[in-house]
Amino acid sequence: MVTGAFVEVPPAAQAAGGAADAPPAGARSRAPWRALWRRAVRLAPPYLFLAPALVLLVVWTYRPLAQTFYLSFFSWNLVPDVPMVPVGTANYERLLTTPDLADSVGLTFVVIVAMLPFTLVLPVVVALLTRRVRGRAAAAYRALIFAPMLVAPVAGAAVWQWLLDPSAGIVNTLLGTGTNWLNSVDTSLWAIIAITGWHVAGFAVLVVSAGLTGINPDYAAAAQVDGASRGQITRWVTLPLLSPTLAFLLLMTVLLSAQWTFPLIDTLTQGGPVGSTTTVYYLLWEYGFRSHDAGLAAAAGVLFFAGFMLVASLLARISDRLSRYDD
Amino acid sequence: MRKAVSRIRLQRLTRRFGSVTAVDAVSLDVADGEFLVLLGPSGCGKSTLLRMIAGLLAPTEGRVLLGDADITDVPPRRRDLAMVFQSYALYPHLSVARNIGFPLRARGWSRAAIREKVAEVAAALDLTELLDRRPRELSGGQRQRVALGRALVRDPGAFLMDEPLSNLDAALRAGTRAEISALHKRLGATVVYVTHDQVEAMTMATRIALLDKGRLEQVGTPAEVYDEPASVFVARFLGSPAMNLIDATVAATAAGLAARAREVELPLGIDAETPERPVVLGVRPEHLAIAGQGAEGGIRAVVEAVENLGSEEVAHCRAGEARVSVRGPRPLGLRDGDRVRLTARPEHLHLFDADSGRRLAWRPAPVTTPA
Ligand SMILES: Nc1ncnc2c1ncn2[C@@H]1O[C@H](COP(=O)(O)OP(=O)(O)OP(=O)(O)O)[C@@H](O)[C@H]1O
Ligand SMILES: [Mg+2]
């Protein structure tokens, strides 16, 4: 009688023979320094590519930043022969006790808020309305709307000064007024804001248009079939999906408004009249290069840097939360 | 409760993009409660046709009718159709509940009513646990069900679906196929369903409309289009492996009409005479039988490769200039290099015109007594 038993069929890898898995005997490790060298050569390229940018950043951004921080604890009038006198935190105390700082921060806040219509509201409206413009017409209209961005701020300022001239300016002629736009306390800041808005609105329109192009048209199509009206689609679908772009523009406006206005303030109003256009950057500039108080200017710079840093990180966190649904 | 008028009629619907005619004069009548599948290869105009029905794309010519109403110029939101997109197009910033409730919100339902209806639909689709999630936190199958839920939530006149299963893996696809079919039976709703997958078409459709290069090739039940393909295109498109197509000549022989080519002679089972004419002879791989070597006729072929499909085997052979595949239960008992003789029953032979590719049918001429 024949007897037997069932045995398990081994999995394929084992059946092929275990010996094949062992490393070949010849591949002994070479001298350790050579292996290390090879590793370094293999890993180096990405860092080498980054190096030029990093070097420039360190030389032109981080080193001056550190120097500013250092300088903010000294009294110095920018004359190379005059020694820097260490004063501890006196610069900061002075800064925080003058009303100038609070005034300029308030003005900067006004500038930022007043810039939002130009960098957010108007661009969204224009981009939504011109969405259907295609082909050559789109290229032409983009060029038109982007043109102000290409005009050098100082050149723009010269032209605007002429347009806003109290006696012969075209603005007063058209409005039938005799306002001295740039030299009266009530209007100077608004003139600066309007000119800056004219400068940057085109750029913002392009950013919003690009954001709109990035939204899958299927969402709007689905919403149409789902019964939503045009206004509902804009409010419920398009704008929420555009929010990362809008957050980016908001961040740009908050951080850069003071910078955008600076060349105009410098050429048109020099911070006046009676400090009505002295934003934080202009204040800083006045301390450093009018009063030649390098320590005070450095202290202001450090404070503004910290302030903007704080605001930026806050906004970045908000925009992060907004854009996290991206697929 | 459902509206009775969800019959969709297309009248010579045409859409051109510049010089490309994506959809070419398609006329189609989709009856109420029908599950019509638009089937065709990639780029044949299925999505374009569906988008025109939905109103997302204006036709260049032709009309769309829903019930008795001409809706050609009606905007999508007033058409009372629901659509499931190939990409699902779930609103990424809204939760599953808000996605499903979106059509109701657009119709101005109250929050409470929306919540109740969404809960009902979610329960039916097994989505209740997922209602608070965002689309990106869902698997492909779950997204597909949410898209379906968004279409179901408002009892539309008809459902339009654009390849809703193409993003799913094979197992999930089979399951969801059955689910959608069951849903269709339960609701009795009209569905126009786009796919390029013949298995989906054969298993789900009450009728299939085959499109090729924007033109309607054939409309019929799955059995009709499979058993009596109207053209070479349909014959080649349906079936796996595809139908064998051999350039042949119909000629009279002693045993009646036969289709002939090099190494091929298959009797057509018609005892008549007709002038010789070139045709394309079609026969499905599963309809070929392996016969003994001795006898005359049939297809004399040499086996070139044998494919194992698990339950069945497919032998790829060469007969003259033609390639012929045979499909049958495993094992077929064939090996590379074997010579075989293949036969087929006359009723399983299809003839197509050599030029137009249209199906040929035998019409006996009125009897004339020879002089
Ligand atoms: N907006 C468009 N502009 C130009 N041509 C288009 C446009 N949309 C579609 N087409 C063309 O129309 C034809 C049909 O496209 P359609 O998207 O309807 O194909 P399809 O059958 O859905 O294909 P698939 O199975 O790949 O989705 C294609 O040749 C395509 O290139
Ligand atoms: Mg498609």
XYZ file of C-alpha atoms and ligand atoms in Angstrom:
730
model
C 0.000 0.000 0.000
C 1.247 3.501 -0.941
C 1.195 6.138 1.785
C 1.905 9.830 1.604
C 1.249 13.277 3.045
C 0.446 16.727 1.783
C 3.328 19.172 1.978
C 3.134 22.886 1.489
C 4.409 24.228 -1.792
C 7.137 26.712 -0.851
C 6.779 30.294 -2.097
C 8.598 31.015 -5.357
C 11.453 33.084 -3.911
C 12.549 30.333 -1.532
C 12.155 27.662 -4.129
C 14.613 29.522 -6.323
C 17.379 28.873 -3.774
C 18.395 31.068 -0.815
C 22.021 31.383 -1.849
C 21.210 33.896 -4.563
C 20.164 36.498 -2.007
C 23.546 36.748 -0.259
C 25.800 39.575 -1.469
C 28.607 38.418 -3.750
C 31.770 37.681 -1.791
C 33.955 39.999 -3.910
C 32.118 43.195 -2.925
C 34.108 43.926 0.223
C 33.988 47.503 1.495
C 36.818 49.695 0.254
C 38.773 52.179 2.346
C 36.230 54.227 4.355
C 37.523 57.633 3.214
C 36.960 56.727 -0.405
C 33.370 55.741 0.305
C 32.901 59.032 2.122
C 34.353 60.985 -0.794
C 32.065 59.204 -3.237
C 29.088 60.007 -1.065
C 30.055 63.671 -0.906
C 30.471 63.861 -4.692
C 27.096 62.226 -5.137
C 25.285 64.530 -2.697
C 27.064 67.796 -3.540
C 25.386 68.967 -6.790
C 22.115 70.258 -5.301
C 24.015 72.322 -2.749
C 26.379 73.612 -5.387
C 23.419 74.789 -7.430
C 22.003 76.560 -4.378
C 25.313 78.100 -3.354
C 25.277 81.299 -5.497
C 21.805 82.246 -4.301
C 22.686 81.457 -0.698
C 25.900 83.493 -0.877
C 24.027 86.483 -2.289
C 21.323 86.181 0.364
C 23.871 86.092 3.142
C 25.948 88.970 1.783
C 23.085 91.286 0.854
C 20.290 90.379 3.244
C 21.291 88.478 6.359
C 24.585 90.236 7.013
C 23.037 93.761 6.760
C 20.195 92.550 8.951
C 22.599 91.411 11.614
C 24.574 94.646 11.271
C 21.388 96.682 11.647
C 20.538 94.814 14.794
C 24.042 95.481 16.098
C 23.904 99.151 15.096
C 20.611 99.691 16.892
C 22.478 99.593 20.220
C 24.883 102.407 19.266
C 24.773 106.105 18.704
C 26.449 107.080 15.423
C 26.039 109.843 12.844
C 27.167 107.836 9.789
C 30.482 109.731 9.543
C 33.188 107.088 9.137
C 35.723 108.906 11.363
C 33.347 109.383 14.264
C 33.393 106.428 16.652
C 30.183 104.496 17.419
C 29.104 105.006 21.015
C 27.349 102.094 22.698
C 24.085 103.307 24.278
C 22.315 100.086 25.244
C 18.584 100.206 24.588
C 18.407 104.012 24.578
C 17.553 104.098 20.845
C 14.549 101.852 21.396
C 13.407 103.896 24.378
C 13.628 107.078 22.357
C 11.782 105.528 19.474
C 8.937 104.238 21.585
C 8.453 107.524 23.410
C 8.199 109.804 20.341
C 4.756 110.190 18.789
C 6.354 109.897 15.323
C 6.399 106.128 15.428
C 2.742 105.670 16.305
C 1.754 108.277 13.705
C 3.714 106.606 10.937
C 2.391 103.163 11.856
C -1.136 104.569 11.732
C -0.480 106.144 8.333
C 1.016 102.907 7.022
C -2.062 101.062 8.180
C -4.252 103.530 6.298
C -2.088 103.060 3.195
C -2.390 99.269 3.401
C -6.150 99.293 3.862
C -6.612 101.873 1.129
C -4.463 99.814 -1.242
C -6.738 96.779 -0.917
C -9.332 98.081 -3.389
C -6.545 98.374 -5.957
C -4.856 95.060 -5.218
C -7.874 92.872 -4.419
C -11.318 94.273 -5.200
C -10.656 95.914 -8.547
C -8.456 93.079 -9.878
C -11.045 90.426 -8.956
C -13.827 92.375 -10.639
C -11.762 93.103 -13.754
C -10.418 89.546 -14.007
C -13.907 88.053 -13.637
C -15.366 90.397 -16.225
C -12.589 89.853 -18.750
C -12.477 86.070 -18.334
C -14.141 85.543 -21.689
C -11.653 87.711 -23.592
C -9.480 85.299 -25.561
C -6.684 85.191 -28.104
C -5.206 88.373 -29.515
C -7.672 90.638 -27.728
C -6.623 89.101 -24.409
C -2.944 89.724 -25.148
C -3.666 93.340 -26.058
C -5.754 93.977 -22.987
C -3.161 92.339 -20.719
C -0.429 94.509 -22.201
C -2.555 97.604 -21.624
C -3.391 96.750 -18.074
C 0.158 95.746 -17.205
C 1.776 98.827 -18.748
C 1.742 101.059 -15.602
C 3.791 98.420 -13.771
C 6.546 98.900 -16.336
C 6.718 102.666 -15.847
C 9.527 103.536 -13.462
C 7.979 104.948 -10.270
C 10.060 108.107 -10.467
C 9.046 108.726 -14.082
C 5.419 108.055 -13.162
C 5.765 110.461 -10.268
C 7.016 113.224 -12.551
C 4.079 112.772 -14.881
C 1.586 112.671 -12.031
C 3.085 115.770 -10.472
C 2.363 117.523 -13.736
C -1.152 116.071 -13.965
C -1.904 117.085 -10.369
C -0.493 120.582 -10.695
C -2.769 122.941 -8.701
C -3.046 125.609 -11.405
C -2.563 123.924 -14.796
C -2.977 120.211 -13.976
C -5.365 118.193 -16.071
C -6.984 116.627 -12.978
C -8.100 119.978 -11.641
C -9.165 121.068 -15.105
C -11.326 117.995 -15.514
C -12.793 118.187 -12.011
C -13.189 121.940 -12.119
C -11.372 122.240 -8.775
C -8.318 124.081 -7.593
C -7.034 121.578 -5.073
C -3.361 121.434 -4.293
C -3.453 117.653 -4.188
C 0.105 116.922 -3.142
C 0.563 119.791 -0.750
C -2.482 119.784 1.450
C -2.758 117.628 4.531
C -6.161 116.247 3.563
C -5.296 114.996 0.093
C -1.581 114.242 -0.070
C -1.819 110.694 1.296
C -4.778 109.865 -0.942
C -2.953 111.158 -3.993
C 0.006 108.943 -3.143
C -2.321 105.956 -2.644
C -4.152 106.538 -5.918
C -0.913 106.792 -7.884
C 0.475 103.637 -6.248
C -2.807 101.866 -6.956
C -2.578 102.868 -10.614
C 0.914 101.400 -10.588
C 0.184 97.988 -9.131
C -3.442 97.242 -10.101
C -2.470 95.809 -13.493
C -0.053 93.403 -11.897
C -2.733 92.299 -9.441
C -5.205 91.768 -12.310
C -2.692 89.480 -13.986
C -2.175 87.521 -10.787
C -5.930 87.051 -10.341
C -6.345 86.093 -14.023
C -3.641 83.477 -13.641
C -5.386 82.197 -10.514
C -8.676 81.931 -12.390
C -7.041 80.041 -15.246
C -5.737 77.561 -12.705
C -9.244 76.588 -11.578
C -10.530 73.455 -13.311
C -13.487 74.577 -15.486
C -15.295 71.364 -14.524
C -16.237 72.923 -11.160
C -18.109 75.773 -12.816
C -19.677 73.343 -15.297
C -20.813 71.078 -12.458
C -22.249 74.046 -10.585
C -24.144 75.144 -13.693
C -25.682 71.703 -14.106
C -26.397 71.679 -10.366
C -28.576 74.708 -10.923
C -26.422 77.538 -9.610
C -26.746 80.967 -11.179
C -23.719 82.917 -12.333
C -23.589 84.960 -9.157
C -23.892 81.842 -7.022
C -21.099 80.135 -8.955
C -18.864 83.156 -8.408
C -19.662 83.349 -4.702
C -19.808 79.656 -3.851
C -17.246 78.131 -6.175
C -14.938 80.549 -7.973
C -14.029 82.908 -5.144
C -13.396 80.166 -2.554
C -11.191 78.348 -5.035
C -9.429 81.619 -5.736
C -8.727 82.250 -2.061
C -5.071 81.113 -2.157
C -4.412 83.700 -4.854
C -6.290 86.354 -2.887
C -4.358 85.474 0.259
C -1.146 85.886 -1.686
C -2.215 89.323 -2.914
C -3.252 90.314 0.594
C 0.150 89.300 1.892
C 1.862 91.255 -0.871
C -0.242 94.326 -0.102
C 0.405 94.235 3.625
C 4.125 93.671 3.300
C 4.911 95.786 0.274
C 2.494 98.757 0.303
C 4.943 100.845 2.322
C 7.690 99.974 -0.155
C 5.558 100.668 -3.221
C 4.660 104.122 -1.930
C 8.188 105.064 -0.880
C 9.573 106.337 -4.232
C 6.420 108.383 -4.777
C 6.548 109.907 -1.325
C 10.214 110.660 -1.762
C 9.758 112.435 -5.091
C 6.338 114.054 -4.598
C 5.839 114.987 -0.944
C 8.984 114.129 1.033
C 6.800 112.896 3.843
C 4.860 116.126 4.110
C 2.983 118.276 4.355
C 3.321 118.228 8.167
C 4.169 114.540 8.174
C 0.908 113.580 6.504
C 2.694 111.107 4.203
C 5.419 109.893 6.565
C 4.943 106.123 6.475
C 7.182 103.789 8.439
C 9.765 103.485 5.701
C 9.876 107.188 5.136
C 10.274 107.751 8.859
C 13.136 105.281 8.937
C 14.746 106.991 5.997
C 14.370 110.414 7.618
C 16.012 109.227 10.839
C 18.910 107.709 9.007
C 19.600 110.051 6.148
C 18.095 113.388 7.220
C 18.882 113.390 10.941
C 21.912 111.155 10.417
C 20.900 109.192 13.480
C 21.992 105.749 12.366
C 21.291 104.079 15.708
C 17.720 105.318 15.838
C 17.108 104.356 12.210
C 18.536 100.908 12.869
C 16.308 100.484 15.909
C 13.278 101.513 13.829
C 14.345 99.082 11.119
C 14.589 96.254 13.617
C 11.160 97.037 15.047
C 9.507 97.262 11.632
C 11.198 94.075 10.547
C 9.879 92.265 13.608
C 6.412 93.760 13.130
C 6.133 92.793 9.481
C 7.553 89.361 10.247
C 4.798 88.803 12.787
C 2.051 89.972 10.437
C 3.476 87.912 7.581
C 3.605 84.701 9.575
C 0.047 85.267 10.735
C -1.196 85.812 7.189
C 0.836 82.901 5.869
C -0.800 80.659 8.422
C -4.265 81.863 7.428
C -3.591 81.413 3.720
C -2.182 77.968 4.438
C -5.429 77.010 6.060
C -7.384 78.434 3.141
C -5.458 76.611 0.440
C -5.143 73.248 2.114
C -8.059 71.740 0.192
C -6.057 71.895 -3.021
C -6.166 68.531 -4.722
C -43.355 61.203 -7.867
C -40.892 61.348 -10.768
C -41.796 63.491 -13.735
C -42.968 61.423 -16.655
C -41.321 63.444 -19.370
C -37.675 62.544 -19.384
C -37.457 61.371 -22.929
C -34.448 62.942 -24.622
C -34.388 63.466 -28.355
C -31.431 64.650 -30.370
C -32.079 65.914 -33.869
C -29.095 66.088 -36.220
C -26.930 67.424 -33.419
C -23.606 68.716 -34.738
C -20.629 70.387 -33.138
C -17.557 71.651 -34.912
C -14.366 72.989 -33.362
C -12.757 74.919 -36.187
C -12.180 72.355 -38.890
C -12.765 69.379 -36.568
C -16.277 67.966 -36.556
C -16.468 66.431 -33.100
C -20.112 65.398 -33.383
C -21.642 64.934 -36.810
C -25.431 65.069 -37.287
C -26.348 62.652 -34.504
C -30.039 61.851 -34.180
C -31.033 59.767 -31.209
C -34.178 59.057 -29.254
C -33.668 58.114 -25.615
C -36.885 56.763 -24.176
C -38.049 57.466 -20.639
C -36.379 55.129 -18.164
C -33.814 53.944 -20.640
C -30.136 53.329 -19.844
C -28.465 54.457 -23.032
C -24.718 53.974 -23.303
C -22.718 56.149 -25.670
C -19.810 53.938 -26.639
C -16.828 54.661 -28.801
C -13.064 54.993 -28.893
C -11.248 57.942 -27.352
C -11.854 61.209 -29.201
C -14.989 60.038 -31.033
C -17.074 62.871 -29.547
C -18.856 61.186 -26.633
C -18.098 63.898 -24.100
C -18.906 66.607 -26.610
C -22.287 65.018 -27.268
C -23.021 64.667 -23.546
C -21.996 68.262 -22.863
C -24.365 69.429 -25.551
C -27.201 67.498 -23.909
C -26.265 69.066 -20.579
C -26.172 72.512 -22.164
C -22.535 73.139 -21.315
C -21.655 73.375 -24.991
C -23.770 75.015 -27.682
C -24.386 72.848 -30.743
C -23.288 74.187 -34.113
C -26.431 72.698 -35.632
C -29.344 70.547 -34.553
C -31.742 70.460 -31.634
C -32.072 68.877 -28.205
C -35.528 68.031 -26.879
C -36.437 67.009 -23.341
C -39.940 65.630 -23.241
C -41.745 67.844 -25.725
C -39.774 70.968 -24.923
C -37.004 72.221 -27.163
C -34.163 72.923 -24.733
C -31.444 73.695 -27.278
C -31.125 77.268 -26.041
C -32.040 76.670 -22.403
C -29.123 77.254 -19.982
C -27.899 74.158 -18.088
C -29.346 75.238 -14.755
C -32.872 75.198 -16.137
C -32.588 71.826 -17.875
C -33.370 69.608 -14.911
C -30.551 67.214 -15.732
C -27.915 65.878 -13.365
C -24.405 65.129 -14.531
C -21.577 63.037 -13.125
C -18.237 64.195 -14.492
C -15.315 61.994 -15.390
C -13.206 63.980 -12.913
C -16.201 63.961 -10.503
C -15.701 67.751 -10.127
C -16.458 67.600 -6.402
C -16.097 71.099 -4.972
C -12.787 70.738 -3.150
C -13.499 73.397 -0.526
C -16.817 71.922 0.583
C -17.502 68.952 2.818
C -19.204 65.858 1.446
C -22.505 66.996 2.968
C -22.232 70.429 1.364
C -21.223 68.868 -1.957
C -24.266 66.651 -1.997
C -26.496 69.478 -0.810
C -25.161 71.967 -3.363
C -27.948 71.547 -5.957
C -30.567 72.041 -3.226
C -28.787 75.118 -1.894
C -28.807 76.557 -5.409
C -32.550 75.954 -5.487
C -33.037 77.853 -2.281
C -34.065 74.975 -0.021
C -33.989 75.632 3.715
C -31.039 74.350 5.711
C -33.145 71.838 7.610
C -34.694 70.422 4.449
C -31.273 70.144 2.823
C -29.838 68.354 5.849
C -32.672 65.869 5.880
C -32.470 65.103 2.161
C -28.656 64.840 2.226
C -28.859 62.409 5.135
C -31.322 60.280 3.189
C -29.148 60.162 0.055
C -25.994 59.585 2.085
C -27.615 56.652 3.827
C -28.628 55.121 0.516
C -25.065 55.420 -0.793
C -23.365 54.387 2.443
C -21.753 57.804 2.869
C -23.126 58.731 6.283
C -19.779 58.451 8.078
C -18.035 60.584 5.490
C -20.350 63.590 5.500
C -17.897 65.895 7.280
C -14.893 65.035 5.176
C -13.441 67.030 2.325
C -13.187 65.412 -1.120
C -9.394 65.107 -0.897
C -9.810 62.902 2.160
C -11.811 60.319 0.202
C -10.779 57.317 -1.855
C -11.614 57.140 -5.552
C -14.641 54.939 -4.976
C -15.963 57.184 -2.227
C -15.558 60.253 -4.420
C -17.455 58.477 -7.140
C -20.315 57.792 -4.732
C -20.374 61.414 -3.577
C -20.602 62.535 -7.199
C -23.455 60.117 -7.649
C -25.095 61.443 -4.487
C -24.895 64.990 -5.766
C -26.701 63.857 -8.916
C -29.309 61.817 -7.013
C -30.194 64.415 -4.420
C -32.676 66.324 -6.540
C -34.668 63.760 -8.578
C -33.572 65.112 -11.951
C -35.331 64.454 -15.232
C -32.383 62.433 -16.450
C -28.843 61.512 -15.462
C -25.838 62.190 -17.650
C -22.665 60.328 -16.751
C -19.292 60.835 -18.404
C -17.092 57.789 -17.808
C -17.856 57.770 -14.081
C -15.940 54.552 -13.481
C -12.793 55.207 -15.455
C -10.815 56.300 -12.380
C -11.579 53.172 -10.373
C -9.614 49.947 -10.176
C -10.979 46.792 -11.782
C -12.611 45.257 -8.701
C -14.257 48.487 -7.593
C -15.405 49.112 -11.142
C -17.245 45.800 -11.325
C -18.945 46.478 -7.975
C -19.930 50.033 -8.836
C -21.201 48.912 -12.212
C -23.668 46.638 -10.508
C -24.601 49.393 -8.039
C -25.378 51.897 -10.778
C -27.417 49.308 -12.646
C -29.397 48.523 -9.503
C -29.921 52.224 -8.889
C -31.238 52.647 -12.400
C -33.682 49.789 -11.932
C -34.847 51.144 -8.592
C -35.358 54.726 -9.768
C -36.518 53.933 -13.273
C -34.635 57.039 -14.314
C -33.392 57.923 -17.771
C -29.615 57.633 -17.970
C -27.233 58.635 -20.731
C -23.929 57.051 -19.895
C -20.645 57.644 -21.707
C -17.910 55.051 -21.738
C -15.218 53.608 -23.952
C -15.331 50.340 -22.040
C -17.304 47.688 -23.918
C -17.816 45.581 -20.811
C -19.562 48.485 -19.088
C -21.659 49.049 -22.178
C -22.653 45.405 -22.597
C -23.503 44.846 -18.937
C -25.320 48.070 -18.085
C -27.038 49.327 -21.203
C -30.603 48.795 -22.273
C -29.378 50.212 -25.569
C -25.950 51.059 -26.907
C -25.192 53.898 -29.307
C -21.844 53.416 -31.003
C -19.995 56.508 -32.150
C -17.070 56.692 -34.532
C -15.415 59.997 -35.458
C -18.490 61.894 -34.344
C -20.883 59.803 -36.391
C -23.473 57.389 -35.056
C -22.566 53.906 -36.313
C -25.275 51.796 -34.745
C -27.933 51.947 -32.055
C -29.340 48.788 -30.555
C -29.598 46.514 -27.560
C -26.317 44.962 -26.414
C -27.319 41.679 -28.072
C -28.162 43.401 -31.350
C -24.930 45.319 -31.656
C -22.907 42.264 -30.686
C -24.722 39.710 -32.810
C -25.425 41.871 -35.834
C -22.829 44.616 -36.020
C -23.892 47.172 -38.590
C -20.396 47.912 -39.804
C -16.808 46.744 -39.717
C -16.126 49.423 -37.092
C -18.746 48.026 -34.709
C -17.631 44.479 -35.398
C -14.052 45.356 -34.556
C -14.898 47.517 -31.536
C -17.031 45.009 -29.620
C -15.703 41.685 -28.428
C -12.382 40.641 -27.008
C -10.403 39.507 -28.844
C -11.973 41.425 -31.694
C -13.930 39.755 -34.471
C -11.744 38.161 -37.152
C -12.065 40.177 -40.346
C -10.816 38.662 -43.577
C -10.814 40.219 -47.040
C -12.685 37.635 -49.086
C -14.811 37.065 -52.143
C -18.322 35.673 -52.230
C -18.628 33.104 -54.976
C -20.965 30.328 -55.979
C -19.722 26.784 -55.417
C -21.254 23.392 -55.859
C -22.504 23.545 -52.271
C -24.056 26.988 -52.605
C -22.503 30.390 -51.834
C -19.189 30.518 -50.007
C -16.743 33.140 -48.832
C -13.300 32.532 -50.231
C -9.834 33.850 -49.607
C -6.377 32.303 -49.615
C -6.579 29.239 -47.353
C -10.216 30.125 -46.588
C -13.413 28.652 -47.892
C -16.453 28.934 -45.672
C -19.932 27.992 -46.892
C -22.542 30.686 -46.222
C -25.455 28.229 -46.096
C -27.237 29.920 -48.959
C -28.149 27.722 -51.868
C -28.251 30.283 -54.604
C -26.204 32.004 -57.252
C -24.910 35.537 -57.245
C -22.256 37.453 -59.144
C -18.869 37.279 -57.464
C -18.171 40.250 -55.207
C -15.460 41.315 -52.777
C -16.503 41.389 -49.122
C -15.057 41.557 -45.643
C -15.810 38.293 -43.910
C -16.269 38.460 -40.161
C -16.374 35.670 -37.618
C -16.006 35.911 -33.852
C -13.132 33.995 -32.238
C -15.535 32.021 -30.041
C -17.515 30.881 -33.084
C -14.595 29.124 -34.717
C -14.343 25.395 -34.105
C -11.250 23.268 -34.522
C -11.992 20.518 -37.030
C -10.109 17.453 -38.170
C -7.377 17.880 -40.764
C -8.842 15.566 -43.375
C -11.893 17.315 -44.720
C -12.059 20.119 -47.263
C -13.092 23.740 -46.647
C -12.850 25.897 -43.586
C -9.873 28.051 -42.648
C -6.484 26.366 -42.902
C -4.229 28.170 -40.485
C -0.946 27.906 -38.622
C -0.910 28.663 -34.906
C 1.471 31.502 -34.061
C 0.803 32.037 -30.371
C -1.486 30.757 -27.646
C -2.708 33.092 -24.907
C -3.922 31.829 -21.564
C -6.893 33.789 -20.180
C -7.371 31.509 -17.190
C -10.680 29.889 -17.987
C -10.150 30.078 -21.722
C -7.413 30.112 -24.280
C -6.979 32.237 -27.381
C -4.923 30.888 -30.278
C -3.601 33.488 -32.700
C -3.185 31.964 -36.149
C -2.237 32.982 -39.653
C -4.286 31.941 -42.656
C -2.893 33.265 -45.905
C -2.512 37.016 -45.404
C -5.131 37.101 -42.683
C -4.691 36.808 -38.954
C -7.325 34.735 -37.225
C -7.853 34.156 -33.535
C -9.757 31.281 -31.975
C -11.155 31.324 -28.503
C -12.296 28.313 -26.545
C -12.198 26.535 -23.211
C -8.770 25.716 -21.863
C -6.939 23.683 -22.982
C -7.500 24.169 -26.681
C -4.887 21.523 -27.352
C -2.951 23.752 -29.736
C 0.698 24.733 -29.802
C 2.804 27.210 -31.731
C 3.401 25.949 -35.251
C 0.430 23.546 -35.315
C -1.590 23.418 -38.537
C -5.296 23.605 -37.862
C -8.499 23.623 -39.827
C -11.161 25.965 -38.447
C -14.819 25.884 -39.275
C -17.787 28.059 -38.410
C -21.518 27.683 -38.724
C -23.046 29.799 -41.515
C -25.241 31.760 -39.096
C -22.109 32.955 -37.315
C -20.587 34.489 -40.421
C -20.899 38.219 -41.014
C -20.393 39.875 -44.371
C -19.529 43.535 -44.856
C -19.156 45.589 -48.000
C -15.486 45.829 -48.944
C -15.677 49.580 -49.615
C -18.242 51.092 -47.274
C -17.744 48.591 -44.449
C -21.534 48.332 -43.949
C -23.154 45.030 -43.092
C -24.485 42.922 -45.974
C -27.684 40.901 -45.660
C -28.929 38.230 -48.078
C -32.042 39.171 -50.004
C -33.322 36.359 -52.201
C -34.205 37.708 -55.619
C -37.736 37.024 -56.953
C -37.755 33.537 -58.457
C -37.169 33.595 -62.182
C -37.552 30.399 -64.138
C -34.586 29.789 -66.418
C -35.520 30.073 -70.044
N -12.727 72.611 -26.846
C -12.298 71.914 -27.915
N -11.608 72.530 -28.901
C -11.181 71.855 -29.976
N -11.389 70.561 -30.183
C -12.071 69.876 -29.254
C -12.556 70.521 -28.064
N -13.194 69.596 -27.315
C -13.109 68.440 -27.999
N -12.442 68.593 -29.155
C -12.185 67.561 -30.168
O -13.382 66.909 -30.448
C -13.196 65.517 -30.565
C -14.087 64.771 -29.607
O -13.715 65.069 -28.287
P -14.446 64.425 -27.035
O -13.852 65.014 -25.805
O -15.896 64.547 -27.208
O -13.998 62.911 -27.179
P -14.409 61.681 -26.240
O -15.124 60.721 -27.099
O -15.088 62.142 -25.018
O -12.984 61.073 -25.887
P -12.471 60.426 -24.503
O -12.976 59.030 -24.477
O -10.989 60.470 -24.678
O -12.961 61.269 -23.389
C -11.716 65.270 -30.334
O -11.095 65.129 -31.592
C -11.240 66.507 -29.649
O -9.908 66.781 -29.993
Mg -14.569 62.184 -22.887
